[in-house]
PDB file of C-alpha atoms in Angstrom:
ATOM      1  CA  UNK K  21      -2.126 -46.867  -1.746  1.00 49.00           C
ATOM      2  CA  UNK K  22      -3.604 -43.795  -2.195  1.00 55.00           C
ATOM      3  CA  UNK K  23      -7.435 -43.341  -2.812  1.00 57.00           C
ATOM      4  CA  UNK K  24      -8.044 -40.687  -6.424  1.00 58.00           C
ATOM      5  CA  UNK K  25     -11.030 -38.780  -5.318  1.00 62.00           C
ATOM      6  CA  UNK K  26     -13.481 -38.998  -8.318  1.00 59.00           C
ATOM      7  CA  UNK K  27     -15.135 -35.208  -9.533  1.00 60.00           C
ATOM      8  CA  UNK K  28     -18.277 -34.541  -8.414  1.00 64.00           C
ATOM      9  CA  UNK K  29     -19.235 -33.781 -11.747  1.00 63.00           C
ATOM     10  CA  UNK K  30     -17.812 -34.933 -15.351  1.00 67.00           C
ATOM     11  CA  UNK K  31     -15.209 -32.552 -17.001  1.00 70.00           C
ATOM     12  CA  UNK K  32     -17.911 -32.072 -20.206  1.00 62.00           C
ATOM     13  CA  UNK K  33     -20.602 -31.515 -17.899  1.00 63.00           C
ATOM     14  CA  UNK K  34     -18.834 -29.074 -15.693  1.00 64.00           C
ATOM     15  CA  UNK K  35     -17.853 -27.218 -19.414  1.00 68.00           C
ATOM     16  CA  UNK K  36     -21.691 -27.703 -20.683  1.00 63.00           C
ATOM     17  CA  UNK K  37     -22.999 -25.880 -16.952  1.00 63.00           C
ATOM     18  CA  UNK K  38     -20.623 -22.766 -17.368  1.00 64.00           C
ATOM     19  CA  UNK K  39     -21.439 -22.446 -21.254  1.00 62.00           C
ATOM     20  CA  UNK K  40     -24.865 -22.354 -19.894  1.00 63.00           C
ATOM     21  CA  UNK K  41     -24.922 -20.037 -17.511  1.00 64.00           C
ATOM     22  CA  UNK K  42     -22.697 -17.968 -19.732  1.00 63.00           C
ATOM     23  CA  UNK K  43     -24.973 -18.010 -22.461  1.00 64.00           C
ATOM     24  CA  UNK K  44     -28.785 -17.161 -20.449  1.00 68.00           C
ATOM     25  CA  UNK K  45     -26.926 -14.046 -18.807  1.00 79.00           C
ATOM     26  CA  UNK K  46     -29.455 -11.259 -19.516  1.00 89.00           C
ATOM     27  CA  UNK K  47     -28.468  -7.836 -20.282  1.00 90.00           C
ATOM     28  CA  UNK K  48     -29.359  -6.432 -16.931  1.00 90.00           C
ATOM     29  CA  UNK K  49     -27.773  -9.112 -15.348  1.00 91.00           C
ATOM     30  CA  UNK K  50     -24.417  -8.443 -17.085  1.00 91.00           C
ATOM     31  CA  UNK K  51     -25.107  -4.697 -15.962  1.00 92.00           C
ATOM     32  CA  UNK K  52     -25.263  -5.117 -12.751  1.00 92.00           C
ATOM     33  CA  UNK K  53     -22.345  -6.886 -12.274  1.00 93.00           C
ATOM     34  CA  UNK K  54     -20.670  -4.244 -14.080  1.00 92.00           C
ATOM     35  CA  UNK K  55     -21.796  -2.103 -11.495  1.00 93.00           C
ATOM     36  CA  UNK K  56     -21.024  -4.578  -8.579  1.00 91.00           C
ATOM     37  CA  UNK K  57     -17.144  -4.410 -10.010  1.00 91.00           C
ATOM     38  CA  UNK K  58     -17.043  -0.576  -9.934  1.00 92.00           C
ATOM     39  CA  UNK K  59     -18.213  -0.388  -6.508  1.00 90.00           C
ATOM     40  CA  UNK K  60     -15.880  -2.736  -5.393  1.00 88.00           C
ATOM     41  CA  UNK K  61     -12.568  -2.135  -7.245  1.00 87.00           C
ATOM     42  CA  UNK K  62     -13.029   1.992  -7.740  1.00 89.00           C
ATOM     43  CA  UNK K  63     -15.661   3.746  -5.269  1.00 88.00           C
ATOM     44  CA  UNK K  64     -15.684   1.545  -2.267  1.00 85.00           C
ATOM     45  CA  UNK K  65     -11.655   1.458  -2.172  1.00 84.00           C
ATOM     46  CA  UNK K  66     -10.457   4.367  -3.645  1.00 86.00           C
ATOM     47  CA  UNK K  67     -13.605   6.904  -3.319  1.00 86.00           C
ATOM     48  CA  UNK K  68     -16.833   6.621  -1.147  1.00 82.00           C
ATOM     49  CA  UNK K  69     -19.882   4.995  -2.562  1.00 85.00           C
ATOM     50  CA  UNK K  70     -21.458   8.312  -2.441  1.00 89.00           C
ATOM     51  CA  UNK K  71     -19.916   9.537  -5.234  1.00 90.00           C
ATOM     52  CA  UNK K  72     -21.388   6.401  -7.142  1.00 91.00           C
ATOM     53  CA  UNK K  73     -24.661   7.501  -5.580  1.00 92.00           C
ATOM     54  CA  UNK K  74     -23.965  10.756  -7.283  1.00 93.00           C
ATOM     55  CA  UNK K  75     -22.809   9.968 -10.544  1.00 94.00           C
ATOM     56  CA  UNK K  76     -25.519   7.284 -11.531  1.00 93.00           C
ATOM     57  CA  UNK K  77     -28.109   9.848 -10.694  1.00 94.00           C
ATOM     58  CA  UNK K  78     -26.568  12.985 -12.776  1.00 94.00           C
ATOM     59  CA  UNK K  79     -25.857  10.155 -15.634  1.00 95.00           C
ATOM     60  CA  UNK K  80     -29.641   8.883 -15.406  1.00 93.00           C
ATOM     61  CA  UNK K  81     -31.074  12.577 -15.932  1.00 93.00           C
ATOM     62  CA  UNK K  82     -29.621  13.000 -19.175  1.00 93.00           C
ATOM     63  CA  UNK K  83     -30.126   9.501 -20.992  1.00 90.00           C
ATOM     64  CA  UNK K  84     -32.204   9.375 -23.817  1.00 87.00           C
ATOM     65  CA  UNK K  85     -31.480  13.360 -24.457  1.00 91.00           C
ATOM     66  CA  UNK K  86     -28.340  13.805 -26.220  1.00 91.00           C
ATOM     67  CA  UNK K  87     -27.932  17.606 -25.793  1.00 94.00           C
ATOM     68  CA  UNK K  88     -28.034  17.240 -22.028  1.00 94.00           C
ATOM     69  CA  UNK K  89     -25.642  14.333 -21.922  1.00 94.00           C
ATOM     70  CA  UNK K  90     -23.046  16.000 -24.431  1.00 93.00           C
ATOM     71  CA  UNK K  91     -23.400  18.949 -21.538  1.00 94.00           C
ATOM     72  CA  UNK K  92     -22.469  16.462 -18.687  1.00 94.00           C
ATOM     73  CA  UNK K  93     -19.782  15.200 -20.398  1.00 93.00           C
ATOM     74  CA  UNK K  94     -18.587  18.872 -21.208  1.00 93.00           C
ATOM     75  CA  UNK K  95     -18.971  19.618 -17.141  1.00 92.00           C
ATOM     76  CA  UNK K  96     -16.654  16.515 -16.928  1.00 92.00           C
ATOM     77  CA  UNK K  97     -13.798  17.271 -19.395  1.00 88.00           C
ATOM     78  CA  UNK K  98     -13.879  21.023 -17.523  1.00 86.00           C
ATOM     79  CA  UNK K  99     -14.104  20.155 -14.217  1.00 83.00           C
ATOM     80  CA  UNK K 100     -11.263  20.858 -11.321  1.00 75.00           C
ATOM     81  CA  UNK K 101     -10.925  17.465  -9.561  1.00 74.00           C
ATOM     82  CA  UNK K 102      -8.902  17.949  -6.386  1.00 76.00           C
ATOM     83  CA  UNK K 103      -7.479  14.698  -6.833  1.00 78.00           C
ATOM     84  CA  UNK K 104      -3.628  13.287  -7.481  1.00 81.00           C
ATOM     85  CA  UNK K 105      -3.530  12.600 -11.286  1.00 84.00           C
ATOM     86  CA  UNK K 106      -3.729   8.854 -11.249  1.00 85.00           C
ATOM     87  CA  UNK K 107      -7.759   9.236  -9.717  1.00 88.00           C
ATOM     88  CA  UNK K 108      -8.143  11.452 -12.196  1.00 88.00           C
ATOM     89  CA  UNK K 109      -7.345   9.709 -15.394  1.00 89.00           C
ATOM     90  CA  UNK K 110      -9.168   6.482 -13.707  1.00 92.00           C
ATOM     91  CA  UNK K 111     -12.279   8.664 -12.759  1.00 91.00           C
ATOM     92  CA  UNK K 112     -12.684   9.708 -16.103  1.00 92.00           C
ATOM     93  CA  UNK K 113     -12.742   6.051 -17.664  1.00 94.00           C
ATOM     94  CA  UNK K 114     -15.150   5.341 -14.608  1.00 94.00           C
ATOM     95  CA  UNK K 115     -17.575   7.939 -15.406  1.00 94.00           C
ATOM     96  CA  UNK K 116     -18.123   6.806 -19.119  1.00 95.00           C
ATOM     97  CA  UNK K 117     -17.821   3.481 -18.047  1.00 95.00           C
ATOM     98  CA  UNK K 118     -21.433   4.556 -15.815  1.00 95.00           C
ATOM     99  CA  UNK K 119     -22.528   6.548 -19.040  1.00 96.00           C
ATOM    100  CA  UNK K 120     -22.665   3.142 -21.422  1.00 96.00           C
ATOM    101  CA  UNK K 121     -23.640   0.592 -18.739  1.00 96.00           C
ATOM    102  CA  UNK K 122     -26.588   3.049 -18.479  1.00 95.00           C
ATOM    103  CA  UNK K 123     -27.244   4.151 -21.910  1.00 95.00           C
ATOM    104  CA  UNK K 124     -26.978  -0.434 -21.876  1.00 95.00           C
ATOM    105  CA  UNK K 125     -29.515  -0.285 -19.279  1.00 94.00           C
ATOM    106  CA  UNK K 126     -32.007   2.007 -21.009  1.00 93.00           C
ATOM    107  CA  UNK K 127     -31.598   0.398 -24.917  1.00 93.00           C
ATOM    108  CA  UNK K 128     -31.952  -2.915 -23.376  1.00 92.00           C
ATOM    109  CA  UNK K 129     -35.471  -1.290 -21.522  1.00 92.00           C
ATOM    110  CA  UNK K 130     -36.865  -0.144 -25.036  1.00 92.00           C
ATOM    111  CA  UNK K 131     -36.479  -4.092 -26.160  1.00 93.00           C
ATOM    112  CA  UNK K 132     -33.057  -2.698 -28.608  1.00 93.00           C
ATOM    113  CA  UNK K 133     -31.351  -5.702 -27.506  1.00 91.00           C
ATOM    114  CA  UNK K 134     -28.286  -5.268 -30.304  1.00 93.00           C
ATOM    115  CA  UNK K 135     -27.471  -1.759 -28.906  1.00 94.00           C
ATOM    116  CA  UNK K 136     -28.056  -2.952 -25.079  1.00 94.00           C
ATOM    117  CA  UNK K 137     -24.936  -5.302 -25.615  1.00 93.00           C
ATOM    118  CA  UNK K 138     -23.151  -3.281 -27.691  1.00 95.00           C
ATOM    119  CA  UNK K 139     -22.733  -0.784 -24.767  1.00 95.00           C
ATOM    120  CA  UNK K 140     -22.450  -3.300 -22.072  1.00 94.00           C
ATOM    121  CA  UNK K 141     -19.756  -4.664 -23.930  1.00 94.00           C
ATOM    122  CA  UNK K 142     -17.612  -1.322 -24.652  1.00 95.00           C
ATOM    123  CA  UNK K 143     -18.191  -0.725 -20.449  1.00 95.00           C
ATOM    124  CA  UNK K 144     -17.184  -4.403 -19.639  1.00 94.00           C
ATOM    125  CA  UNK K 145     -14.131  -3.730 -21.391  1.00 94.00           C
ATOM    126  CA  UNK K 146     -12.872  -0.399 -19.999  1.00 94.00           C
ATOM    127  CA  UNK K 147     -14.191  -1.944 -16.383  1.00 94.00           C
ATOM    128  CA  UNK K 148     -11.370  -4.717 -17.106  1.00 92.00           C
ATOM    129  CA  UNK K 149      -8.647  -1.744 -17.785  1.00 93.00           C
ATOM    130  CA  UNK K 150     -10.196   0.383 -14.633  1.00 93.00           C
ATOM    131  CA  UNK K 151     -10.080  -2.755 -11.916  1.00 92.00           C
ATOM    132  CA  UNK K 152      -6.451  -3.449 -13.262  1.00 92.00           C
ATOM    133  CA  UNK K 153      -5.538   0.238 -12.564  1.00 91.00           C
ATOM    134  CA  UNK K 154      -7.194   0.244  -9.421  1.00 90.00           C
ATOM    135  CA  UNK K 155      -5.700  -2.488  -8.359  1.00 90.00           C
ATOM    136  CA  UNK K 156      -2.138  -0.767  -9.385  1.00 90.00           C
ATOM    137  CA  UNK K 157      -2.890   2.480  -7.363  1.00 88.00           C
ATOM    138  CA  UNK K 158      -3.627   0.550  -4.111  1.00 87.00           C
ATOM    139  CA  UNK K 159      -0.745  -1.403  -4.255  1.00 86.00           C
ATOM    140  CA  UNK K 160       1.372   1.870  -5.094  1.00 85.00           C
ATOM    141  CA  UNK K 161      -0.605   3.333  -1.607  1.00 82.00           C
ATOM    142  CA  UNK K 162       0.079  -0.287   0.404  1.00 81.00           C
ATOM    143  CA  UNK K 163       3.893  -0.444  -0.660  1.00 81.00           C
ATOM    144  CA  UNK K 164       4.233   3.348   0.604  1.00 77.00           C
ATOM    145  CA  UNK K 165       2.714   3.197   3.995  1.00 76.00           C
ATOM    146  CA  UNK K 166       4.498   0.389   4.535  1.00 80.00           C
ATOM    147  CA  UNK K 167       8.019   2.479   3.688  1.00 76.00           C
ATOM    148  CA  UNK K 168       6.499   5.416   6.004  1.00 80.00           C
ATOM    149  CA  UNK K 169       5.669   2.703   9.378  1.00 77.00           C
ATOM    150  CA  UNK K 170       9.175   1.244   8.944  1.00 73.00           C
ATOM    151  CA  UNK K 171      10.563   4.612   8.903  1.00 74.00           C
ATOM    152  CA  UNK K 172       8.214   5.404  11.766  1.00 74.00           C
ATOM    153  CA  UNK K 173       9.331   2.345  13.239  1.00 70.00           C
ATOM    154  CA  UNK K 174      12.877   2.893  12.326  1.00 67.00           C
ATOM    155  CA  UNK K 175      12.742   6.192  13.731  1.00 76.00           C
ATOM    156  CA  UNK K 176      11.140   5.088  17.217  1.00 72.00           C
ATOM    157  CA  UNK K 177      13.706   2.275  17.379  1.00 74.00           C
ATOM    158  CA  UNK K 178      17.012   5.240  17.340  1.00 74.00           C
ATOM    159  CA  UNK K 179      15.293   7.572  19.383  1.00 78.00           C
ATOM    160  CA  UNK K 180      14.593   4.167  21.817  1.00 81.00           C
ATOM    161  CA  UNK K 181      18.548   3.410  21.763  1.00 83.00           C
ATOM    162  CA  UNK K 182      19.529   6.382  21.672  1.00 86.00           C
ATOM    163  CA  UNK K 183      20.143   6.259  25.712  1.00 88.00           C
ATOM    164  CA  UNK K 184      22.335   3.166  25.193  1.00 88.00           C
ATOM    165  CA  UNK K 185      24.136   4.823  22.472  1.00 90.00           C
ATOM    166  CA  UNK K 186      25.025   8.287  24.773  1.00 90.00           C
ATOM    167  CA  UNK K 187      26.120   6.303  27.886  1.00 89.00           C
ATOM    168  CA  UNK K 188      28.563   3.689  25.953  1.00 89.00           C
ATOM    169  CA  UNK K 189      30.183   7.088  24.302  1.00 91.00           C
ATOM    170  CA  UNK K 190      29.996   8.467  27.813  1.00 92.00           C
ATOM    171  CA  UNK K 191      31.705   4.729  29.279  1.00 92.00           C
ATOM    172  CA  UNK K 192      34.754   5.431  26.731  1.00 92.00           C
ATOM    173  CA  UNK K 193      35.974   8.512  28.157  1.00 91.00           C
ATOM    174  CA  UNK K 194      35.044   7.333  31.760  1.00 92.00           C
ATOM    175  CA  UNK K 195      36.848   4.073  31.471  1.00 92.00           C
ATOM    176  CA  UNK K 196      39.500   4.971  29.195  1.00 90.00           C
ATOM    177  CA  UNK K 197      42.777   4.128  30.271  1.00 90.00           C
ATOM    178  CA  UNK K 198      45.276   6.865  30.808  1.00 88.00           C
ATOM    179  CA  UNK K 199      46.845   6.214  27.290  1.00 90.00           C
ATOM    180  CA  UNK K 200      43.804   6.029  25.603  1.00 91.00           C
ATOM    181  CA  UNK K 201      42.159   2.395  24.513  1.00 91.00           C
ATOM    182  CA  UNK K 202      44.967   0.260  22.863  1.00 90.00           C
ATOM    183  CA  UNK K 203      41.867  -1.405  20.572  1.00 90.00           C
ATOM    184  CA  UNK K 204      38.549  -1.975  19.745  1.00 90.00           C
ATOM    185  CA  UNK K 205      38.029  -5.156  21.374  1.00 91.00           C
ATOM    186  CA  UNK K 206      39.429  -4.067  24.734  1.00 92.00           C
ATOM    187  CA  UNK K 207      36.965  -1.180  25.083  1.00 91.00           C
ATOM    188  CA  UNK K 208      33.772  -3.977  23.893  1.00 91.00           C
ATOM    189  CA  UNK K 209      35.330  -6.086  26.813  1.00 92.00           C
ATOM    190  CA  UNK K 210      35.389  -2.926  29.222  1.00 92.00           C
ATOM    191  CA  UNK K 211      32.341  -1.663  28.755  1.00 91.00           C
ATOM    192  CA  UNK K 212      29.889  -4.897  28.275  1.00 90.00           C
ATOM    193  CA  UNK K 213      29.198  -4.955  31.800  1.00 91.00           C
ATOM    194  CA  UNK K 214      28.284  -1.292  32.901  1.00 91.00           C
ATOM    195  CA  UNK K 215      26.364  -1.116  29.879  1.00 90.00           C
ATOM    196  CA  UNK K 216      24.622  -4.186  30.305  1.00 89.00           C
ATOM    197  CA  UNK K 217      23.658  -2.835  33.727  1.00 89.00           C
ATOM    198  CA  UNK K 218      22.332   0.151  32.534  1.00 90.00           C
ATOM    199  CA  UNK K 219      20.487  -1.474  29.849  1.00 86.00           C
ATOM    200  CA  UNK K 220      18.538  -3.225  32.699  1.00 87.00           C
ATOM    201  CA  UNK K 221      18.339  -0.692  34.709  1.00 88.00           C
ATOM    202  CA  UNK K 222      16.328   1.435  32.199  1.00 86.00           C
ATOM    203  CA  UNK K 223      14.692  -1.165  30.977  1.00 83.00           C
ATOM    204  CA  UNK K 224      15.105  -0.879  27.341  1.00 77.00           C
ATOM    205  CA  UNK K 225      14.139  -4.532  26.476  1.00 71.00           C
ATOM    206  CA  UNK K 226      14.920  -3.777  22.134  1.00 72.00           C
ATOM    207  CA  UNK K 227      18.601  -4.266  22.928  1.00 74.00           C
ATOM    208  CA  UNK K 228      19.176  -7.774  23.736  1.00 78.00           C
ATOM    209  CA  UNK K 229      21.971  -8.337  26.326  1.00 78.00           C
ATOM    210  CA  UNK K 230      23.180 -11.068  24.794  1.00 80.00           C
ATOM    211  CA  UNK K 231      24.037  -9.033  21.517  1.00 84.00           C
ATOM    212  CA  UNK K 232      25.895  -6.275  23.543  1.00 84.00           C
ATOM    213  CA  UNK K 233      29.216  -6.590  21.888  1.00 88.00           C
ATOM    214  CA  UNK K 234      27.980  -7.211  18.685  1.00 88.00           C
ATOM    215  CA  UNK K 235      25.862  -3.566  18.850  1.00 86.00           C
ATOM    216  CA  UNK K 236      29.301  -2.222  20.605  1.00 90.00           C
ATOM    217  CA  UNK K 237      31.086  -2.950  18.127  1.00 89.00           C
ATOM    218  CA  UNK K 238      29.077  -1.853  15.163  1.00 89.00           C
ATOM    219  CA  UNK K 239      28.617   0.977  16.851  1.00 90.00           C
ATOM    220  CA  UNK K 240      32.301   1.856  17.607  1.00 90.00           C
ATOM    221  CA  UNK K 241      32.494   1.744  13.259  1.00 90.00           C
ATOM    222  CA  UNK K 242      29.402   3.447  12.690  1.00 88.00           C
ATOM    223  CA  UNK K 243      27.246   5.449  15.206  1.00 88.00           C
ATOM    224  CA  UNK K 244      27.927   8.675  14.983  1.00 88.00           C
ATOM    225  CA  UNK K 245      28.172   9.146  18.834  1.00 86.00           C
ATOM    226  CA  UNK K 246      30.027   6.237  19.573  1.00 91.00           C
ATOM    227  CA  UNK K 247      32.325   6.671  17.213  1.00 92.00           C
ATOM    228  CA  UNK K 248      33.494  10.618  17.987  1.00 92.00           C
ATOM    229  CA  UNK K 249      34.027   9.134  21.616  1.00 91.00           C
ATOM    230  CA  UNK K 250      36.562   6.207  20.243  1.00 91.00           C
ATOM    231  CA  UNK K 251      37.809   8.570  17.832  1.00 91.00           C
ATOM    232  CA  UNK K 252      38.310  10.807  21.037  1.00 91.00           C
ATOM    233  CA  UNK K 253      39.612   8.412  23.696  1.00 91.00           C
ATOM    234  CA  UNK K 254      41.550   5.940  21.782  1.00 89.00           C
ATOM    235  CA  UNK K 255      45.371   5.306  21.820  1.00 83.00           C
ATOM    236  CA  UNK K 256      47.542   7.461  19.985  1.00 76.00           C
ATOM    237  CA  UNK K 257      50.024   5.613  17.938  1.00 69.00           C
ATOM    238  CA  UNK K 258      53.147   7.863  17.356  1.00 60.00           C
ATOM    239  CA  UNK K 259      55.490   7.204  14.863  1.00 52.00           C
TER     240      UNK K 259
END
């Protein structure tokens, strides 16, 4: 019979805990996990965490003066980002998601506690929207440099084979009898040995010996060398 492990802690008083902690987080402490998320979902994977160095310090220089930060955000509706147009858009919700956790930060230091979480609140929400966009974009990057190595792999696998491929098309007009090769089957039986040889003898341990006749014979309907030399050396039918 099995033994039901009993919680450490009652379901209400597991509830009662999290309401809790909930509840006592402090503005500053809800700010700086803002900030934690940015760095780790936005700068730290798609940027550097220089650029956050950068942008809290040009956002800090104009809070509290509302002519200089309507200029900054005039130098960021203007400026030429050299970036694809995804890190664009997603920079631009990042850098006014910086501008209110700040502009948080700073209400929330002249005791204006309604106005502190009204800000921290707007940023939490477009940080939600910016960590599911980020996430998008890196799984957009992942899927496509894993399309480019398997191409690159792909690639090195032909050119790898390619050997193989040149001396079976070279086997069919070697071996070919003198009225050409009467089918498929009889030229896979012909040449499995040589080729096998040569496989070993090059030592070109992706081809499998054992699968010989199966890769002859695909080949024979599909390579483009291998085929040309059956199409080339096979038996004529007339009539």
């Amino acid at each position: 019979m099995t033994k039901t492990t009993q919680p450490l802690f009652p379901p209400h008083q597991i509830t009662a805990s999290m309401n809790k902690s909930i509840g006592n987080t402090t503005v500053f402490e809800a700010i700086a996990r803002n900030h934690s998320m940015l760095r780790d979902h936005f700068f730290d994977s798609l940027l550097n965490l220089d650029e956050y160095t950068q942008l809290l310090e040009s956002i800090r220089e104009v809070t509290g003066n509302p002519a200089l930060q309507s200029e900054l955000e005039t130098r960021w509706e203007n400026e030429d980002i050299q970036r694809d147009e995804a890190i664009k858009t997603l920079l631009h919700h990042v850098r006014y998601a910086c501008l209110y956790l700040e502009l948080g930060s700073d209400a929330e230091a002249q005791k204006n506690r309604d106005r502190a979480w009204a800000f921290t609140n707007y940023a939490s929400v477009m940080i939600g929207e910016i960590i599911e966009q980020s996430a998008a974009i890196l799984n957009a990057r992942d899927i496509d440099s894993r399309a480019k190595q398997n191409s690159k792999n792909a690639q090195g696998r032909n050119n790898s084979i390619l050997p193989v491929k040149e001396e079976a098309a070279r086997l069919l007009y070697e071996l070919k009898p003198k009225t050409g090769w009467p089918h498929k089957t009889t030229a896979v039986t012909k040449l499995t040995k040589p080729l096998s040889e040569f496989i070993e003898k090059n030592n070109i341990p992706i081809l499998q010996i054992s699968n010989i006749e199966n890769w002859l014979t695909e080949w024979l309907r599909e390579d483009e060398h291998v085929n040309r030399a059956w199409e080339n050396s096979k038996r004529v039918k007339i009539g």
